[in-house]
mmCIF file of C-alpha atoms in Angstrom:
data_model
loop_
_atom_site.group_PDB
_atom_site.id
_atom_site.type_symbol
_atom_site.label_atom_id
_atom_site.label_comp_id
_atom_site.label_asym_id
_atom_site.label_seq_id
_atom_site.Cartn_x
_atom_site.Cartn_y
_atom_site.Cartn_z
ATOM 1 C CA GLN A 1 0.000 0.000 0.000
ATOM 2 C CA LYS A 2 1.572 3.238 -1.138
ATOM 3 C CA GLU A 3 1.298 5.937 1.509
ATOM 4 C CA VAL A 4 1.879 9.619 1.956
ATOM 5 C CA GLU A 5 2.054 10.899 5.516
ATOM 6 C CA GLN A 6 1.695 14.372 6.922
ATOM 7 C CA ASN A 7 1.238 15.739 10.406
ATOM 8 C CA SER A 8 -2.369 16.896 10.605
ATOM 9 C CA GLY A 9 -1.537 19.870 12.811
ATOM 10 C CA PRO A 10 -2.668 22.465 13.398
ATOM 11 C CA LEU A 11 0.677 24.130 12.960
ATOM 12 C CA SER A 12 0.492 27.620 14.402
ATOM 13 C CA VAL A 13 3.084 30.248 13.479
ATOM 14 C CA PRO A 14 3.134 34.004 14.073
ATOM 15 C CA GLU A 15 2.764 36.370 11.149
ATOM 16 C CA GLY A 16 6.108 36.951 9.449
ATOM 17 C CA ALA A 17 7.616 33.671 10.596
ATOM 18 C CA ILE A 18 8.679 30.697 8.490
ATOM 19 C CA ALA A 19 6.222 27.811 8.345
ATOM 20 C CA SER A 20 7.709 24.383 7.713
ATOM 21 C CA LEU A 21 5.481 21.612 6.429
ATOM 22 C CA ASN A 22 6.690 18.053 6.061
ATOM 23 C CA CYS A 23 5.671 14.980 4.118
ATOM 24 C CA THR A 24 7.042 11.449 3.848
ATOM 25 C CA TYR A 25 6.164 8.870 1.231
ATOM 26 C CA SER A 26 6.575 5.133 0.932
ATOM 27 C CA ASP A 27 7.009 4.519 -2.807
ATOM 28 C CA ARG A 28 10.700 4.713 -3.682
ATOM 29 C CA GLY A 29 9.829 4.770 -7.371
ATOM 30 C CA SER A 30 7.964 8.079 -7.149
ATOM 31 C CA GLN A 31 9.528 10.892 -9.120
ATOM 32 C CA SER A 32 7.022 13.743 -8.982
ATOM 33 C CA PHE A 33 5.866 15.616 -5.910
ATOM 34 C CA PHE A 34 3.326 18.371 -5.513
ATOM 35 C CA TRP A 35 2.136 20.789 -2.874
ATOM 36 C CA TYR A 36 -1.434 22.041 -2.946
ATOM 37 C CA ARG A 37 -3.184 24.550 -0.714
ATOM 38 C CA GLN A 38 -6.826 24.008 0.183
ATOM 39 C CA TYR A 39 -8.971 26.591 1.888
ATOM 40 C CA SER A 40 -11.969 25.363 3.825
ATOM 41 C CA GLY A 41 -14.812 24.427 1.494
ATOM 42 C CA LYS A 42 -12.706 24.979 -1.615
ATOM 43 C CA SER A 43 -10.807 22.685 -3.963
ATOM 44 C CA PRO A 44 -7.014 22.364 -3.917
ATOM 45 C CA GLU A 45 -4.873 24.861 -5.765
ATOM 46 C CA LEU A 46 -1.372 24.058 -6.922
ATOM 47 C CA ILE A 47 1.456 25.814 -5.120
ATOM 48 C CA MET A 48 4.397 24.083 -6.703
ATOM 49 C CA PHE A 49 5.878 20.828 -7.905
ATOM 50 C CA ILE A 50 9.338 19.366 -7.538
ATOM 51 C CA TYR A 51 11.048 16.513 -9.334
ATOM 52 C CA SER A 52 14.737 16.799 -8.442
ATOM 53 C CA ASN A 53 16.557 16.455 -5.155
ATOM 54 C CA GLY A 54 17.325 19.752 -3.471
ATOM 55 C CA ASP A 55 15.466 23.012 -3.170
ATOM 56 C CA LYS A 56 13.100 24.772 -5.532
ATOM 57 C CA GLU A 57 12.043 28.325 -4.787
ATOM 58 C CA ASP A 58 9.016 30.227 -6.027
ATOM 59 C CA GLY A 59 8.403 33.547 -4.326
ATOM 60 C CA ARG A 60 7.804 32.960 -0.615
ATOM 61 C CA PHE A 61 7.601 29.201 -1.119
ATOM 62 C CA THR A 62 10.463 26.720 -1.157
ATOM 63 C CA ALA A 63 9.982 23.021 -1.779
ATOM 64 C CA GLN A 64 12.685 20.626 -0.638
ATOM 65 C CA LEU A 65 13.066 17.062 -1.834
ATOM 66 C CA ASN A 66 15.238 14.275 -0.487
ATOM 67 C CA LYS A 67 14.542 11.069 -2.378
ATOM 68 C CA ALA A 68 17.006 9.018 -0.331
ATOM 69 C CA SER A 69 15.059 9.839 2.827
ATOM 70 C CA GLN A 70 11.710 9.816 0.971
ATOM 71 C CA TYR A 71 10.943 13.222 2.347
ATOM 72 C CA VAL A 72 9.512 16.363 0.819
ATOM 73 C CA SER A 73 8.885 19.632 2.599
ATOM 74 C CA LEU A 74 7.423 23.075 1.974
ATOM 75 C CA LEU A 75 8.738 26.244 3.572
ATOM 76 C CA ILE A 76 6.644 29.380 3.592
ATOM 77 C CA ARG A 77 8.615 32.512 4.360
ATOM 78 C CA ASP A 78 7.073 35.687 5.787
ATOM 79 C CA SER A 79 3.875 33.802 6.613
ATOM 80 C CA GLN A 80 0.665 35.812 6.291
ATOM 81 C CA PRO A 81 -2.765 35.213 7.837
ATOM 82 C CA SER A 82 -3.999 34.545 4.295
ATOM 83 C CA ASP A 83 -1.691 31.515 4.204
ATOM 84 C CA SER A 84 -3.884 29.856 6.823
ATOM 85 C CA ALA A 85 -5.197 26.753 5.058
ATOM 86 C CA THR A 86 -4.658 23.024 4.766
ATOM 87 C CA TYR A 87 -1.575 22.069 2.787
ATOM 88 C CA LEU A 88 -1.744 18.805 0.880
ATOM 89 C CA CYS A 89 1.270 16.840 -0.228
ATOM 90 C CA ALA A 90 0.699 14.717 -3.336
ATOM 91 C CA VAL A 91 2.959 12.061 -4.802
ATOM 92 C CA LYS A 92 2.555 10.766 -8.324
ATOM 93 C CA VAL A 93 2.494 6.979 -8.516
ATOM 94 C CA ALA A 94 5.351 5.807 -10.716
ATOM 95 C CA GLY A 95 4.228 4.702 -14.152
ATOM 96 C CA THR A 96 0.805 6.330 -13.857
ATOM 97 C CA TYR A 97 -0.728 9.787 -13.783
ATOM 98 C CA LYS A 98 -2.370 9.062 -10.429
ATOM 99 C CA TYR A 99 -1.608 10.975 -7.270
ATOM 100 C CA ILE A 100 -1.730 9.802 -3.704
ATOM 101 C CA PHE A 101 -2.552 12.586 -1.296
ATOM 102 C CA GLY A 102 -1.518 12.975 2.283
ATOM 103 C CA THR A 103 -4.154 13.890 4.834
ATOM 104 C CA GLY A 104 -2.932 17.463 4.867
ATOM 105 C CA THR A 105 -1.450 19.778 7.472
ATOM 106 C CA ARG A 106 -3.602 22.598 8.775
ATOM 107 C CA LEU A 107 -1.608 25.817 9.056
ATOM 108 C CA LYS A 108 -2.699 28.746 11.184
ATOM 109 C CA VAL A 109 -0.840 32.017 10.822
ATOM 110 C CA LEU A 110 -1.539 34.225 13.795
ATOM 111 C CA ALA A 111 -1.799 37.967 13.236
ATOM 112 C CA GLY B 1 -3.783 28.942 -18.164
ATOM 113 C CA ALA B 2 -4.843 25.441 -17.010
ATOM 114 C CA VAL B 3 -8.349 26.338 -15.876
ATOM 115 C CA VAL B 4 -10.805 23.599 -14.970
ATOM 116 C CA SER B 5 -14.487 24.242 -14.401
ATOM 117 C CA GLN B 6 -17.147 22.112 -12.756
ATOM 118 C CA HIS B 7 -20.897 22.325 -12.904
ATOM 119 C CA PRO B 8 -22.927 22.493 -10.796
ATOM 120 C CA SER B 9 -21.051 23.917 -7.828
ATOM 121 C CA TRP B 10 -23.631 22.481 -5.459
ATOM 122 C CA VAL B 11 -26.668 20.253 -5.755
ATOM 123 C CA ILE B 12 -29.322 18.972 -3.402
ATOM 124 C CA CYS B 13 -31.334 15.971 -4.470
ATOM 125 C CA LYS B 14 -33.724 13.406 -3.099
ATOM 126 C CA SER B 15 -32.610 9.895 -2.283
ATOM 127 C CA GLY B 16 -32.917 7.598 -5.296
ATOM 128 C CA THR B 17 -32.369 10.228 -7.961
ATOM 129 C CA SER B 18 -29.364 10.535 -10.261
ATOM 130 C CA VAL B 19 -27.053 13.516 -10.433
ATOM 131 C CA LYS B 20 -24.675 14.442 -13.240
ATOM 132 C CA ILE B 21 -21.567 16.542 -12.646
ATOM 133 C CA GLU B 22 -19.588 18.040 -15.519
ATOM 134 C CA CYS B 23 -15.878 18.758 -15.557
ATOM 135 C CA ARG B 24 -14.347 20.870 -18.314
ATOM 136 C CA SER B 25 -10.806 21.914 -19.103
ATOM 137 C CA LEU B 26 -11.257 25.413 -20.484
ATOM 138 C CA ASP B 27 -7.925 26.313 -22.023
ATOM 139 C CA PHE B 28 -6.126 23.045 -22.581
ATOM 140 C CA GLN B 29 -6.799 19.537 -23.765
ATOM 141 C CA ALA B 30 -6.853 16.894 -21.084
ATOM 142 C CA THR B 31 -6.423 13.324 -22.207
ATOM 143 C CA THR B 32 -6.793 12.246 -18.608
ATOM 144 C CA MET B 33 -9.212 13.503 -15.988
ATOM 145 C CA PHE B 34 -9.582 12.332 -12.418
ATOM 146 C CA TRP B 35 -12.540 12.221 -10.065
ATOM 147 C CA TYR B 36 -12.051 12.576 -6.326
ATOM 148 C CA ARG B 37 -14.336 12.545 -3.344
ATOM 149 C CA GLN B 38 -13.624 14.366 -0.110
ATOM 150 C CA PHE B 39 -15.537 13.891 3.121
ATOM 151 C CA PRO B 40 -15.354 16.569 5.844
ATOM 152 C CA LYS B 41 -11.941 16.865 7.475
ATOM 153 C CA GLN B 42 -10.528 14.086 5.306
ATOM 154 C CA SER B 43 -8.155 14.108 2.390
ATOM 155 C CA LEU B 44 -8.977 13.571 -1.251
ATOM 156 C CA MET B 45 -9.724 10.012 -2.258
ATOM 157 C CA LEU B 46 -9.330 9.116 -5.910
ATOM 158 C CA MET B 47 -12.437 7.469 -7.283
ATOM 159 C CA ALA B 48 -11.499 6.914 -10.903
ATOM 160 C CA THR B 49 -9.251 7.888 -13.750
ATOM 161 C CA SER B 50 -10.990 8.932 -16.925
ATOM 162 C CA ASN B 51 -9.300 8.695 -20.303
ATOM 163 C CA GLU B 52 -10.746 10.307 -23.400
ATOM 164 C CA GLY B 53 -12.403 7.773 -25.650
ATOM 165 C CA SER B 54 -12.002 4.787 -23.351
ATOM 166 C CA LYS B 55 -13.539 3.301 -20.253
ATOM 167 C CA ALA B 56 -12.702 4.788 -16.890
ATOM 168 C CA THR B 57 -10.469 2.965 -14.448
ATOM 169 C CA TYR B 58 -12.032 2.757 -11.015
ATOM 170 C CA GLU B 59 -10.213 2.523 -7.710
ATOM 171 C CA GLN B 60 -10.765 -0.437 -5.463
ATOM 172 C CA GLY B 61 -14.025 -0.185 -3.572
ATOM 173 C CA VAL B 62 -15.665 2.311 -5.945
ATOM 174 C CA GLU B 63 -18.798 0.927 -7.595
ATOM 175 C CA LYS B 64 -18.575 1.511 -11.326
ATOM 176 C CA ASP B 65 -22.303 0.965 -11.809
ATOM 177 C CA LYS B 66 -23.095 3.626 -9.244
ATOM 178 C CA PHE B 67 -20.575 6.228 -10.362
ATOM 179 C CA LEU B 68 -20.780 6.396 -14.134
ATOM 180 C CA ILE B 69 -17.975 8.268 -15.831
ATOM 181 C CA ASN B 70 -17.918 9.428 -19.420
ATOM 182 C CA HIS B 71 -15.009 11.216 -21.086
ATOM 183 C CA ALA B 72 -16.374 11.968 -24.512
ATOM 184 C CA SER B 73 -13.956 14.686 -25.562
ATOM 185 C CA LEU B 74 -10.573 16.120 -24.675
ATOM 186 C CA THR B 75 -12.217 18.874 -22.662
ATOM 187 C CA LEU B 76 -15.205 17.227 -20.980
ATOM 188 C CA SER B 77 -15.711 14.439 -18.475
ATOM 189 C CA THR B 78 -18.923 13.716 -16.605
ATOM 190 C CA LEU B 79 -19.631 11.845 -13.394
ATOM 191 C CA THR B 80 -23.157 10.558 -12.811
ATOM 192 C CA VAL B 81 -24.069 9.436 -9.330
ATOM 193 C CA THR B 82 -26.913 6.993 -9.908
ATOM 194 C CA SER B 83 -29.605 6.282 -7.327
ATOM 195 C CA ALA B 84 -27.961 8.610 -4.865
ATOM 196 C CA HIS B 85 -28.302 7.985 -1.142
ATOM 197 C CA PRO B 86 -27.442 10.157 1.855
ATOM 198 C CA GLU B 87 -24.103 8.390 2.299
ATOM 199 C CA ASP B 88 -23.106 9.685 -1.154
ATOM 200 C CA SER B 89 -23.256 13.242 0.165
ATOM 201 C CA SER B 90 -19.755 14.596 -0.259
ATOM 202 C CA PHE B 91 -17.543 17.095 -2.034
ATOM 203 C CA TYR B 92 -16.749 15.793 -5.512
ATOM 204 C CA ILE B 93 -13.738 17.298 -7.234
ATOM 205 C CA CYS B 94 -12.388 16.662 -10.702
ATOM 206 C CA SER B 95 -8.922 17.357 -11.960
ATOM 207 C CA ALA B 96 -7.484 17.444 -15.428
ATOM 208 C CA GLY B 97 -4.032 16.275 -16.303
ATOM 209 C CA HIS B 98 -2.122 18.660 -18.538
ATOM 210 C CA THR B 99 -0.488 15.617 -19.981
ATOM 211 C CA ARG B 100 0.630 17.197 -23.218
ATOM 212 C CA ALA B 101 2.638 19.753 -21.362
ATOM 213 C CA ARG B 102 6.075 18.993 -20.020
ATOM 214 C CA THR B 103 4.781 18.492 -16.523
ATOM 215 C CA ASP B 104 2.295 15.911 -15.284
ATOM 216 C CA THR B 105 0.505 18.330 -13.061
ATOM 217 C CA GLN B 106 -3.143 17.963 -12.192
ATOM 218 C CA TYR B 107 -5.303 21.061 -12.088
ATOM 219 C CA PHE B 108 -8.413 20.940 -9.988
ATOM 220 C CA GLY B 109 -11.902 22.149 -10.663
ATOM 221 C CA PRO B 110 -13.732 24.131 -7.979
ATOM 222 C CA GLY B 111 -15.659 21.067 -6.778
ATOM 223 C CA THR B 112 -19.315 20.099 -6.498
ATOM 224 C CA ARG B 113 -20.943 19.754 -3.138
ATOM 225 C CA LEU B 114 -23.620 17.052 -3.261
ATOM 226 C CA THR B 115 -26.246 16.730 -0.554
ATOM 227 C CA VAL B 116 -28.641 13.813 -0.770
ATOM 228 C CA LEU B 117 -31.732 14.112 1.395
#
């Protein structure tokens, strides 16, 4: 059974701080990893994807991938109250277009 | 770019009726679309993968005769919940795979909230 695990939270950080969200996955063959943000009652929206080991930066967001440790993370710099949402980690199943989603981490940014 | 629409955004129906939900990719062609279901405070669960021009592939435990999926064109997939019951009440979300682009990213529609009375 392929799995993607996330801490459900809530993770509370003060406004302006760095929020660090973590995700581990079980399928060593996975090559594509995605972070989505989901506001309550809404559908997920893509934040970023990462395929290669190391860091990938996009504005205030940085994704980090370590395939050897089967670990992917998302850093949010200068966190804003509007970043308060559930963050979903998704891993593409090797050889398919299917994703497996983690249960999500709820982030609260305190003003 | 990569906009996906869903219709309707919400629907309330009586038990035993059928409900059709449409998913459209507005500015790209999607050879593959996905249907998910999300119950409150839970993550997304993949129900089926829909490929244009062929039969959908259902995940284990999903009744194909109850959740009918049609992917008639590169921009439209439909999910019909047949003989809906209260336990089918959920948030149904489609996504479209931008599979002709370099990435294999899925873009999500806004979702359809189904309430079965």
